[in-house]
PDB file of C-alpha atoms and ligand atoms in Angstrom:
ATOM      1  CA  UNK C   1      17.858   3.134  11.637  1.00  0.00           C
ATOM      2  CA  UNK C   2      15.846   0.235  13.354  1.00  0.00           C
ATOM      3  CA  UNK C   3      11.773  -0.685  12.656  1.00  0.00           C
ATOM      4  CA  UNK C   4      10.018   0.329  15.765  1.00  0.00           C
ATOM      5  CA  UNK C   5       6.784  -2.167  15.608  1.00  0.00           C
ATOM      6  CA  UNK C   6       4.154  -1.877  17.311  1.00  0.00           C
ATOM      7  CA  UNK C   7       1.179  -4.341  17.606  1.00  0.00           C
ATOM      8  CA  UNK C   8      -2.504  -3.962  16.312  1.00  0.00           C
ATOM      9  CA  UNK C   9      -5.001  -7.077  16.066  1.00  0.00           C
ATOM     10  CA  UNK C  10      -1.452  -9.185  16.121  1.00  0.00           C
ATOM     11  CA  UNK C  11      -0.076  -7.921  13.276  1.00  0.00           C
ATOM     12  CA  UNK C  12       3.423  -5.656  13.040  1.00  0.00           C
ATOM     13  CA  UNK C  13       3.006  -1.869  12.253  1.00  0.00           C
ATOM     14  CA  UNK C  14       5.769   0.266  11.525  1.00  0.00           C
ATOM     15  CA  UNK C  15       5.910   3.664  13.509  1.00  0.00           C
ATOM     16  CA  UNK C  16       7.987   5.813  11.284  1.00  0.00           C
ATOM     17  CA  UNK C  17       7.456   9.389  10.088  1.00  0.00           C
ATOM     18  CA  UNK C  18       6.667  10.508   6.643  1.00  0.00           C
ATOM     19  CA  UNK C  19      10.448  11.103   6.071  1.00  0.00           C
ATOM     20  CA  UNK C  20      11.653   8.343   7.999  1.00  0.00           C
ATOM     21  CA  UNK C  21       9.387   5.716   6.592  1.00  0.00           C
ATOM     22  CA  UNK C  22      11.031   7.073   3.174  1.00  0.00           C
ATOM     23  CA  UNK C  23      14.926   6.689   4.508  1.00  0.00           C
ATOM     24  CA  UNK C  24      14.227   3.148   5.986  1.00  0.00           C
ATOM     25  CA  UNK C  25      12.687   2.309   2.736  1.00  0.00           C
ATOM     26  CA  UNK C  26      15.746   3.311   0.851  1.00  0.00           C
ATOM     27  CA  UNK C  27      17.752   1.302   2.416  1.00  0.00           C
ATOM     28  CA  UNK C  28      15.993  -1.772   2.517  1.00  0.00           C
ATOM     29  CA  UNK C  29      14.548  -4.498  -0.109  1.00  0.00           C
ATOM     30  CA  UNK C  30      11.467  -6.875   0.128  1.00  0.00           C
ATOM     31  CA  UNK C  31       7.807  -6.114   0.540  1.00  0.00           C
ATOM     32  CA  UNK C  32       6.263  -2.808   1.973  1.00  0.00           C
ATOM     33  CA  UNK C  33       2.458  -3.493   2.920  1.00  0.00           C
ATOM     34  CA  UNK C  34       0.136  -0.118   3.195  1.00  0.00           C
ATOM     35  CA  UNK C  35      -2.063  -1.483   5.803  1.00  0.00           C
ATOM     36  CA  UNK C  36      -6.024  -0.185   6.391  1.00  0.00           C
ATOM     37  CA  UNK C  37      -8.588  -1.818   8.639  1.00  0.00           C
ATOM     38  CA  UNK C  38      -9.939  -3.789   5.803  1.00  0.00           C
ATOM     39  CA  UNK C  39      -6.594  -6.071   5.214  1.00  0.00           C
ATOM     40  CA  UNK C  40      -6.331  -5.674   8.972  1.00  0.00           C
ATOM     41  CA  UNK C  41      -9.673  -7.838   9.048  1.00  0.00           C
ATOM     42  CA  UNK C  42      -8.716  -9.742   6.400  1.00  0.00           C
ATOM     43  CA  UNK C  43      -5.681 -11.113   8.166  1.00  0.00           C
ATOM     44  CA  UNK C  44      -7.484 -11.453  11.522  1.00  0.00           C
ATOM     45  CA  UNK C  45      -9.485 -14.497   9.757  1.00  0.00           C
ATOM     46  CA  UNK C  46      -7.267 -15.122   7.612  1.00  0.00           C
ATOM     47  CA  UNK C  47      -3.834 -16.573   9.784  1.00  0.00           C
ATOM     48  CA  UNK C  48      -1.721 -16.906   6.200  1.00  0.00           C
ATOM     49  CA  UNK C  49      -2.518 -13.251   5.274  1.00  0.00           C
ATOM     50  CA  UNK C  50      -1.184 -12.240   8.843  1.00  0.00           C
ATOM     51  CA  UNK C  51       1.791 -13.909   8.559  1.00  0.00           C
ATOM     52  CA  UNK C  52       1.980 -12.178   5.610  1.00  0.00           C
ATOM     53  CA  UNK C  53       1.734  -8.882   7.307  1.00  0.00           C
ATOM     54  CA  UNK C  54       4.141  -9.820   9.982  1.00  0.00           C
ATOM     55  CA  UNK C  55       6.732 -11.561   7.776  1.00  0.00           C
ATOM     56  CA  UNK C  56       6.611  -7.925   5.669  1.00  0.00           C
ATOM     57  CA  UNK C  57       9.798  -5.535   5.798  1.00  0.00           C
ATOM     58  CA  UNK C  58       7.939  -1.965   6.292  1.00  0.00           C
ATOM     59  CA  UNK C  59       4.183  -2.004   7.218  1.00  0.00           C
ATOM     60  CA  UNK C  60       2.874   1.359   6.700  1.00  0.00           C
ATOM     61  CA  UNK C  61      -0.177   2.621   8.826  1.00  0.00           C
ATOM     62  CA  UNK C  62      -2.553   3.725   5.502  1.00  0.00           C
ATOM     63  CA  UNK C  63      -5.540   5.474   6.738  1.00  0.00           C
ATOM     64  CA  UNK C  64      -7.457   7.142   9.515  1.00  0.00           C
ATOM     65  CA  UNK C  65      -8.744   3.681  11.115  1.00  0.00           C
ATOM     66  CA  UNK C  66      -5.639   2.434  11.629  1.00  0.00           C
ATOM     67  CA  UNK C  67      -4.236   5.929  12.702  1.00  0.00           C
ATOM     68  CA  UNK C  68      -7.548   5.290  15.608  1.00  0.00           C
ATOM     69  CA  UNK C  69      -6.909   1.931  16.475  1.00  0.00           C
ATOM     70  CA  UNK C  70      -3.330   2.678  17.123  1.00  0.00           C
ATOM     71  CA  UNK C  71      -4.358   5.738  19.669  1.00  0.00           C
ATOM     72  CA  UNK C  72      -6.838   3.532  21.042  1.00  0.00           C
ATOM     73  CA  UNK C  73      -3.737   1.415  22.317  1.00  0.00           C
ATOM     74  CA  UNK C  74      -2.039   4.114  23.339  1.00  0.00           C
ATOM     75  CA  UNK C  75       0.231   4.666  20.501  1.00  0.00           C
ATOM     76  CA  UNK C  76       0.557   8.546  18.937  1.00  0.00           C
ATOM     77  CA  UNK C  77       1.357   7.278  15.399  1.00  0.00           C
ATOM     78  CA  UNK C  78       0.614   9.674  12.488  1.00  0.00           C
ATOM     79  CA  UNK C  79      -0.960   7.821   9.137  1.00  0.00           C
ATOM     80  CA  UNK C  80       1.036   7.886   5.922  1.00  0.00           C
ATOM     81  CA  UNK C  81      -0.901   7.812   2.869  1.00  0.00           C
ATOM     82  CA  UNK C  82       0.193   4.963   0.911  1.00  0.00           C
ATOM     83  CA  UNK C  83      -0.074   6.295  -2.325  1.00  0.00           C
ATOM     84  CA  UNK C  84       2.019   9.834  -1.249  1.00  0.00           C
ATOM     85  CA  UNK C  85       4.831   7.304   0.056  1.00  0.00           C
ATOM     86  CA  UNK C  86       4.332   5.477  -3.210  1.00  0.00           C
ATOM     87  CA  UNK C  87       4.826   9.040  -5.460  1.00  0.00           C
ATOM     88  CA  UNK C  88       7.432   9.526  -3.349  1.00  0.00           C
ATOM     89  CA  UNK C  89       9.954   6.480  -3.595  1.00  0.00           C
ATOM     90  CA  UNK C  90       9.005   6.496  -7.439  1.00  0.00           C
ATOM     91  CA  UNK C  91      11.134  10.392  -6.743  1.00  0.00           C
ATOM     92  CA  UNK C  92      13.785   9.173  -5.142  1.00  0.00           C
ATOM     93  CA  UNK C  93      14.460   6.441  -7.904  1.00  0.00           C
ATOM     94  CA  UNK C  94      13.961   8.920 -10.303  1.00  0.00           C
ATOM     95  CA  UNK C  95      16.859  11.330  -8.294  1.00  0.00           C
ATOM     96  CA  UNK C  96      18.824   8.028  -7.902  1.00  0.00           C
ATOM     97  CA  UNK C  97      18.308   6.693 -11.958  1.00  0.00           C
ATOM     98  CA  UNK C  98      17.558   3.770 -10.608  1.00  0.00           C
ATOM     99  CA  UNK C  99      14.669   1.709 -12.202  1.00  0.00           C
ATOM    100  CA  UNK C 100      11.171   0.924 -11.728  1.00  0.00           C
ATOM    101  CA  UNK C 101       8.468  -1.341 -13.068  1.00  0.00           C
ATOM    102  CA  UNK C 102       4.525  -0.802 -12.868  1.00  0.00           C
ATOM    103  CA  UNK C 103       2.090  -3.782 -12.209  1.00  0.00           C
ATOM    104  CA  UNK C 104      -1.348  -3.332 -12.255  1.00  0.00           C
ATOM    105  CA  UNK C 105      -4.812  -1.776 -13.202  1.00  0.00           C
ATOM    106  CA  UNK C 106      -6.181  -1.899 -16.616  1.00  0.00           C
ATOM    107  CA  UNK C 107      -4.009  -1.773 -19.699  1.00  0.00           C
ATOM    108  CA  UNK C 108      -4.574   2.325 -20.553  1.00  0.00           C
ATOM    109  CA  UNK C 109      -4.704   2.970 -16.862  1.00  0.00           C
ATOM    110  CA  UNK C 110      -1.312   1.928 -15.992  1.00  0.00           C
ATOM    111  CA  UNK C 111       0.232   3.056 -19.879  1.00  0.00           C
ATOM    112  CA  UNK C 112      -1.203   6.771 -18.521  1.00  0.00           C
ATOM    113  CA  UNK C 113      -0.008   6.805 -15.564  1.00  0.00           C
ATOM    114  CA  UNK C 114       3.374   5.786 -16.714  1.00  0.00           C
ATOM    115  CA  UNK C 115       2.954   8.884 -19.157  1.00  0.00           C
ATOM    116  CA  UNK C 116       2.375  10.963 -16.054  1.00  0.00           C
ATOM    117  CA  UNK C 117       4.969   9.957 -13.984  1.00  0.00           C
ATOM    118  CA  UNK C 118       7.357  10.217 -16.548  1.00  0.00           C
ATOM    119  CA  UNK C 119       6.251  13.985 -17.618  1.00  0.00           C
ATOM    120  CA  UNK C 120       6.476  14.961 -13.582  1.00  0.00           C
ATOM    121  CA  UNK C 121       9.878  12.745 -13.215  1.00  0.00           C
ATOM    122  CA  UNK C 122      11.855  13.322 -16.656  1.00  0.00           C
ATOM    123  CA  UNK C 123      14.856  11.285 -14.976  1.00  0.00           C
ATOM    124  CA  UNK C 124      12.398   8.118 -14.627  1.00  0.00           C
ATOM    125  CA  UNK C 125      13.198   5.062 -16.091  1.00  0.00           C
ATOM    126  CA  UNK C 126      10.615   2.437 -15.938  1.00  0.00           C
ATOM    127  CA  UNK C 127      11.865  -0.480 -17.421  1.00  0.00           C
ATOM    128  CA  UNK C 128       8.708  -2.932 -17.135  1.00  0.00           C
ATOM    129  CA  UNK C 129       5.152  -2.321 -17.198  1.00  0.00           C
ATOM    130  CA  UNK C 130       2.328  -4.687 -17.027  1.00  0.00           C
ATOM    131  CA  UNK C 131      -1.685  -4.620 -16.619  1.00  0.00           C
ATOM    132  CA  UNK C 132      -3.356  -6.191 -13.770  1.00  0.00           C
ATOM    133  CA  UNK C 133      -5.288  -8.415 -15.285  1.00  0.00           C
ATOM    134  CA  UNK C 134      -2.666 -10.987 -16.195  1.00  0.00           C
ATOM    135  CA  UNK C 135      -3.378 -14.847 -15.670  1.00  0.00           C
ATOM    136  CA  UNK C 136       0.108 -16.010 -15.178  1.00  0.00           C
ATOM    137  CA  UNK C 137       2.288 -14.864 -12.672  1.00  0.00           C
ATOM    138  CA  UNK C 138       5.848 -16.950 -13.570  1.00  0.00           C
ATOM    139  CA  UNK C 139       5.530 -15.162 -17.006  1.00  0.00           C
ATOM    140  CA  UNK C 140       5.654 -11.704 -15.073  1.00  0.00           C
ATOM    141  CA  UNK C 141       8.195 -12.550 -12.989  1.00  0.00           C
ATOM    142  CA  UNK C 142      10.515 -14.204 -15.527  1.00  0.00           C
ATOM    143  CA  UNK C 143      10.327 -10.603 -17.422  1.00  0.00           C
ATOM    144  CA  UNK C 144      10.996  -9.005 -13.821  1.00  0.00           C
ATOM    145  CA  UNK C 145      13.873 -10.965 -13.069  1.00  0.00           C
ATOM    146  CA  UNK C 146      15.254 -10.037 -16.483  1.00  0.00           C
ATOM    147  CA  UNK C 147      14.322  -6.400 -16.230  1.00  0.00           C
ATOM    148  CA  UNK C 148      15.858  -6.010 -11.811  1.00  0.00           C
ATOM    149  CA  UNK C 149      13.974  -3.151 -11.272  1.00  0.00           C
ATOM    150  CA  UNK C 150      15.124  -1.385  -8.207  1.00  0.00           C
ATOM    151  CA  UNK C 151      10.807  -0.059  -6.978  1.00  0.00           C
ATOM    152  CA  UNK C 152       7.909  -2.675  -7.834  1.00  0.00           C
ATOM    153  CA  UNK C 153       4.801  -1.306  -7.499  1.00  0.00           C
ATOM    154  CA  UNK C 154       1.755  -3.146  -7.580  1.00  0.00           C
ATOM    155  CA  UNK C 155      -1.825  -2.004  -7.800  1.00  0.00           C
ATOM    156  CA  UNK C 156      -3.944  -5.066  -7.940  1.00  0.00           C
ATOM    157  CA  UNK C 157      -5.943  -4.383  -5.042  1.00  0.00           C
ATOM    158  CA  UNK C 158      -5.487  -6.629  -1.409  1.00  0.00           C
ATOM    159  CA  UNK C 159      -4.741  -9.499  -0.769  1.00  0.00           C
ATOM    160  CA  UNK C 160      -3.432  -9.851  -4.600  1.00  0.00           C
ATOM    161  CA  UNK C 161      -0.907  -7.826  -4.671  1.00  0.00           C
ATOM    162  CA  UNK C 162       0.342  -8.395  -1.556  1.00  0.00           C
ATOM    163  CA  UNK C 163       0.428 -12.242  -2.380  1.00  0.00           C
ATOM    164  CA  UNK C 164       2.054 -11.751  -5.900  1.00  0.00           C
ATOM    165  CA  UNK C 165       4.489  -9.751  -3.777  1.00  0.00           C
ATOM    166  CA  UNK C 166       5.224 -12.373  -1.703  1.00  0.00           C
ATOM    167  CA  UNK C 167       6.354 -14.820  -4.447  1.00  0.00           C
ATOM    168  CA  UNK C 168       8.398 -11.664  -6.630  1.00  0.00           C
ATOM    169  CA  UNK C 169      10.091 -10.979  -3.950  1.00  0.00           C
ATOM    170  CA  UNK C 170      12.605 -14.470  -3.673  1.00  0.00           C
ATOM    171  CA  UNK C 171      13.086 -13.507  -7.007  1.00  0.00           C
ATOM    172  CA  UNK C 172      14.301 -10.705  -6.866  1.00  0.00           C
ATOM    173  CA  UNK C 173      15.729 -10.154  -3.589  1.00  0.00           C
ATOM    174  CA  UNK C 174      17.470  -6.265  -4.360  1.00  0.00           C
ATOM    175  CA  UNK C 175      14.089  -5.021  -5.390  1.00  0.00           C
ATOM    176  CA  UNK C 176      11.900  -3.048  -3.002  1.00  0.00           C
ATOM    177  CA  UNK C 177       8.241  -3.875  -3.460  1.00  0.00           C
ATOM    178  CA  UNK C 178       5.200  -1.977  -2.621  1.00  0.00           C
ATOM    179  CA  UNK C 179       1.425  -3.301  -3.221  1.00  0.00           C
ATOM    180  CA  UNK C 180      -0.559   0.653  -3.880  1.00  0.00           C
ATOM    181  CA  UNK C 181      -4.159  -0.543  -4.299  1.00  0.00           C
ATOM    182  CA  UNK C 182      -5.961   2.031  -6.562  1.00  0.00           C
ATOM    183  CA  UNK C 183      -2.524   4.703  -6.627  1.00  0.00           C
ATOM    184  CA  UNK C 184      -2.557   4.109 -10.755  1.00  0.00           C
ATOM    185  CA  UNK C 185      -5.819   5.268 -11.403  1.00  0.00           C
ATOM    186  CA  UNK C 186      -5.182   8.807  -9.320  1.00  0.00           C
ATOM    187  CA  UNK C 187      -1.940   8.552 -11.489  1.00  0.00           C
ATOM    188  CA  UNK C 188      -3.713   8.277 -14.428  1.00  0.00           C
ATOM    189  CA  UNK C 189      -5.716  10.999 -14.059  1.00  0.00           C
ATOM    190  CA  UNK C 190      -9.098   9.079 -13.762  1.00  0.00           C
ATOM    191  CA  UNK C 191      -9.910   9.356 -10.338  1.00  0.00           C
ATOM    192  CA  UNK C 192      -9.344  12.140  -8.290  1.00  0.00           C
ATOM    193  CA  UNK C 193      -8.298  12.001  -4.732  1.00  0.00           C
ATOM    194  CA  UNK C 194     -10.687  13.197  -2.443  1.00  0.00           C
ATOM    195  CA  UNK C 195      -9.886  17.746  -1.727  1.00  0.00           C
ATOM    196  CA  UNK C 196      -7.091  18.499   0.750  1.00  0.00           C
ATOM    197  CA  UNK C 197      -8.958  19.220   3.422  1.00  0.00           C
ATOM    198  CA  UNK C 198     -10.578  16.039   3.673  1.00  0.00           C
ATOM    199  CA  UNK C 199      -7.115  14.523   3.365  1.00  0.00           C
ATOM    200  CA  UNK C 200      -5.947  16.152   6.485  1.00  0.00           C
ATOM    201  CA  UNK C 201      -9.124  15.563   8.494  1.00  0.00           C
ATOM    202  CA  UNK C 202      -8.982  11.762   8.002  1.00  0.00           C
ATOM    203  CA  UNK C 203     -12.387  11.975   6.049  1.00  0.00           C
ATOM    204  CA  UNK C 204     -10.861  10.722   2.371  1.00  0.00           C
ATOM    205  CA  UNK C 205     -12.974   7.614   3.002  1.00  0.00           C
ATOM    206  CA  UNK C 206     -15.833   9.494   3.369  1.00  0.00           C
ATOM    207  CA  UNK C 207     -15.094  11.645  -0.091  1.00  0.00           C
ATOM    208  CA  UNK C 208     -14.557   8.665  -1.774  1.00  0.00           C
ATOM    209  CA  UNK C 209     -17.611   6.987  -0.330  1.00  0.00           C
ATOM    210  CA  UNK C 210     -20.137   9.463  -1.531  1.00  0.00           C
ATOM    211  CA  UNK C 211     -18.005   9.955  -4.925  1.00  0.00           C
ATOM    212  CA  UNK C 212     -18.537   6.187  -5.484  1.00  0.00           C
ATOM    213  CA  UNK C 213     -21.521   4.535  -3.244  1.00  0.00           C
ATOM    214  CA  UNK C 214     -20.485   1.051  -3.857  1.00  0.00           C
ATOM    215  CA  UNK C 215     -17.593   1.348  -1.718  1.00  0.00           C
ATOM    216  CA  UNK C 216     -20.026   2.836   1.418  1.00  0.00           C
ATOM    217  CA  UNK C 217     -20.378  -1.812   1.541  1.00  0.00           C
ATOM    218  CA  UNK C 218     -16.782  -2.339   1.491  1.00  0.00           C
ATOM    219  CA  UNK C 219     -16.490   0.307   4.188  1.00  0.00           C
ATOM    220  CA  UNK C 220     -19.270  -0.266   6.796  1.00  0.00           C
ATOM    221  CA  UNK C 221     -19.797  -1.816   8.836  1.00  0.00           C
ATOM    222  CA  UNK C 222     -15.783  -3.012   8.179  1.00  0.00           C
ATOM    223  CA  UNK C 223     -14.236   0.747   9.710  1.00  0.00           C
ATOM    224  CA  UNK C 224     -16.612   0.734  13.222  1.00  0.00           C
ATOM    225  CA  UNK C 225     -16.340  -3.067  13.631  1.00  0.00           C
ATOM    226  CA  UNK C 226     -12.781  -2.520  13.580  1.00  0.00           C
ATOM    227  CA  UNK C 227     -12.688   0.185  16.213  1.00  0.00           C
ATOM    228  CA  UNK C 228     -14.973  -2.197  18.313  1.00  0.00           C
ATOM    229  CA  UNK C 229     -12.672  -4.800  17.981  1.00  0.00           C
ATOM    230  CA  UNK C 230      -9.500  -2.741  18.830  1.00  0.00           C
ATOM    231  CA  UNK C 231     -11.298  -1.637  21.510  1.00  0.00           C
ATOM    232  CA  UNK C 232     -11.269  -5.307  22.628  1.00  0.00           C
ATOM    233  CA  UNK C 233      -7.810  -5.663  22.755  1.00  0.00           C
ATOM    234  CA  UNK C 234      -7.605  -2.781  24.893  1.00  0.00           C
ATOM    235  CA  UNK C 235     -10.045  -3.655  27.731  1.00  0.00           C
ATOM    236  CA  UNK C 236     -10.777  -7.592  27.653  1.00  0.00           C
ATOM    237  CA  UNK C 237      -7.673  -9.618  28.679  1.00  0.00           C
ATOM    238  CA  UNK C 238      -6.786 -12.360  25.742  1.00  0.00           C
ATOM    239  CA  UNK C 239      -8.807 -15.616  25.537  1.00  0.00           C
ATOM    240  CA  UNK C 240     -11.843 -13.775  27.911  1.00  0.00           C
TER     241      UNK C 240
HETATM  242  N1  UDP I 301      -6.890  -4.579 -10.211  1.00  0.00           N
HETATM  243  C1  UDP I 301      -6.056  -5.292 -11.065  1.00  0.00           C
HETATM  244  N2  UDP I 301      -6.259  -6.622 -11.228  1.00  0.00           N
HETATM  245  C2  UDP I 301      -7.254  -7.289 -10.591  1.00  0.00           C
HETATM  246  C3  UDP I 301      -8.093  -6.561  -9.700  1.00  0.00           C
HETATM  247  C4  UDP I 301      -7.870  -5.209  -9.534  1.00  0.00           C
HETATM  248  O1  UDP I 301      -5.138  -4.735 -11.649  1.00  0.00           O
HETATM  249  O2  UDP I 301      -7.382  -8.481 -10.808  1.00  0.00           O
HETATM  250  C5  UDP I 301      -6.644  -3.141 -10.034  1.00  0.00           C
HETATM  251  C6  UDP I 301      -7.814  -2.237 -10.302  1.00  0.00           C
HETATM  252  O3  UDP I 301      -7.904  -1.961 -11.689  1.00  0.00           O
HETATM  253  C7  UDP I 301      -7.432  -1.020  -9.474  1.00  0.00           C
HETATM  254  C8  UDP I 301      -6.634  -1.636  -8.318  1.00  0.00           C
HETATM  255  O4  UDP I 301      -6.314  -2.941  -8.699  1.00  0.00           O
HETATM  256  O5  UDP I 301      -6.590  -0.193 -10.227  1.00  0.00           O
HETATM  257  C9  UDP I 301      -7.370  -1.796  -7.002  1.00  0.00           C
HETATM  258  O6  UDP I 301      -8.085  -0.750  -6.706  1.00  0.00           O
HETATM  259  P1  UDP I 301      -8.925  -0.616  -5.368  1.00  0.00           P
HETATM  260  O7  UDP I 301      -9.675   0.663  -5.508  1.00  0.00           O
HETATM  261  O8  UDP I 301      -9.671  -1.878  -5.076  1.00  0.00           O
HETATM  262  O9  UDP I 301      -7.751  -0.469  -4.328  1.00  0.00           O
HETATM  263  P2  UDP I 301      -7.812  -0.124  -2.809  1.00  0.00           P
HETATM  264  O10 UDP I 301      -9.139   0.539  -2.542  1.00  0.00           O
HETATM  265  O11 UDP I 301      -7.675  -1.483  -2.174  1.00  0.00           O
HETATM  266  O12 UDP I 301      -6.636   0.761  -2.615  1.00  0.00           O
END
């Protein structure tokens, strides 16, 4: 099974199905970036960020923007949720007793969801698990490199986790990493994700927005710049 990439603001997206995004993964080792118009902007002022991206081994398209901006180009490309693709690798390991480590969120965050996973994945073996709010990396990834887990996941929110990704992964080349933003605290029981049917009308954003009002900054004008901009790419010719 080859990547089929397709480009968006410069920067590699995979176009994979649910199930196919979850085969390739399998398969493969090295960083897996859950990509939403926010880190999209990020690395479209930021050139080391979207190498980053495009130096990544899966780039999954996380979220109804990018899901838009793709169309806009022309490309039918369904969204995968990173934190369902997330749940779901942490399965497969569990099916395959092959280990994981969590990295990330604050200290009884991450110890619950590890609780969580374990009581919905008996078979799980996480072998390493760390809060987010450490100050030295090499310490981390000594304890990694002793511990190989086969899944990483990381939830220290973007660009840091994708960065700390970046360095674990020469380290441990056989390990599959994936950065999953706020995925521990829905593990953990803390925060809900937004109802179902928001989920399948694109409008978890929107859930989450009026759940927590602080985000409604992080989100606007961010989500209909982006679409602007995509727009951009579609209808002005580079360097006009
Ligand atoms: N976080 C962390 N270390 C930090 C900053 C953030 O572990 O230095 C965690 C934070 O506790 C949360 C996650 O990273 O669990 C990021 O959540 P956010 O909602 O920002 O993620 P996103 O919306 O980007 O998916």
């Amino acid at each position: 099974m080859n990547r089929n990439i397709v480009k968006l603001q410069g920067l590699n997206i995979d176009t994979f199905s649910f199930d196919e995004a979850v085969e390739y993964a399998n398969k493969i080792s090295g960083q897996v970036v859950t990509i939403n118009p926010e880190m999209i902007d990020n690395a479209v002022k930021n050139p080391k960020f979207a190498e980053l991206i495009n130096n990544a081994d899966l780039v999954i398209p996380d979220g109804i923007g990018v899901e838009i901006g793709l169309k806009i180009l022309g490309y039918k490309v369904k969204r995968i949720a990173g934190i369902e693709f997330s749940h779901k690798m942490i399965e497969e390991c569990a099916k395959s007793n092959q280990s994981i480590a969590l990295i990330g969120a604050k200290p009884e965050i991450v110890k619950k969801a590890k609780e969580n996973l374990i009581n919905e994945f008996p078979s799980l073996y996480v072998t390493y698990m760390q809060d987010g709010y450490f100050k030295d990396d090499e310490k981390i990834l000594e304890d990694l490199k002793i511990r190989q887990p086969r899944l990483v996941l990381c939830a220290l929110g973007s660009p840091k986790q994708e960065e700390f990704i970046l360095k674990a992964k020469t380290i441990l080349p056989q390990s599959l990493f994936i950065g999953v933003g706020g995925s521990f605290d829905v593990w953990s029981g803390v925060v809900k994700r937004a109802p179902e049917l928001y989920q399948k009308l694109g409008l978890e954003w929107l859930y989450r927005t009026v759940i927590d009002p602080k985000r409604f900054k992080r989100i606007f004008p961010t989500l209909p710049l982006f679409v602007l901009k995509v727009l951009r790419e579609k209808f002005i010719p580079k360097g006009v």
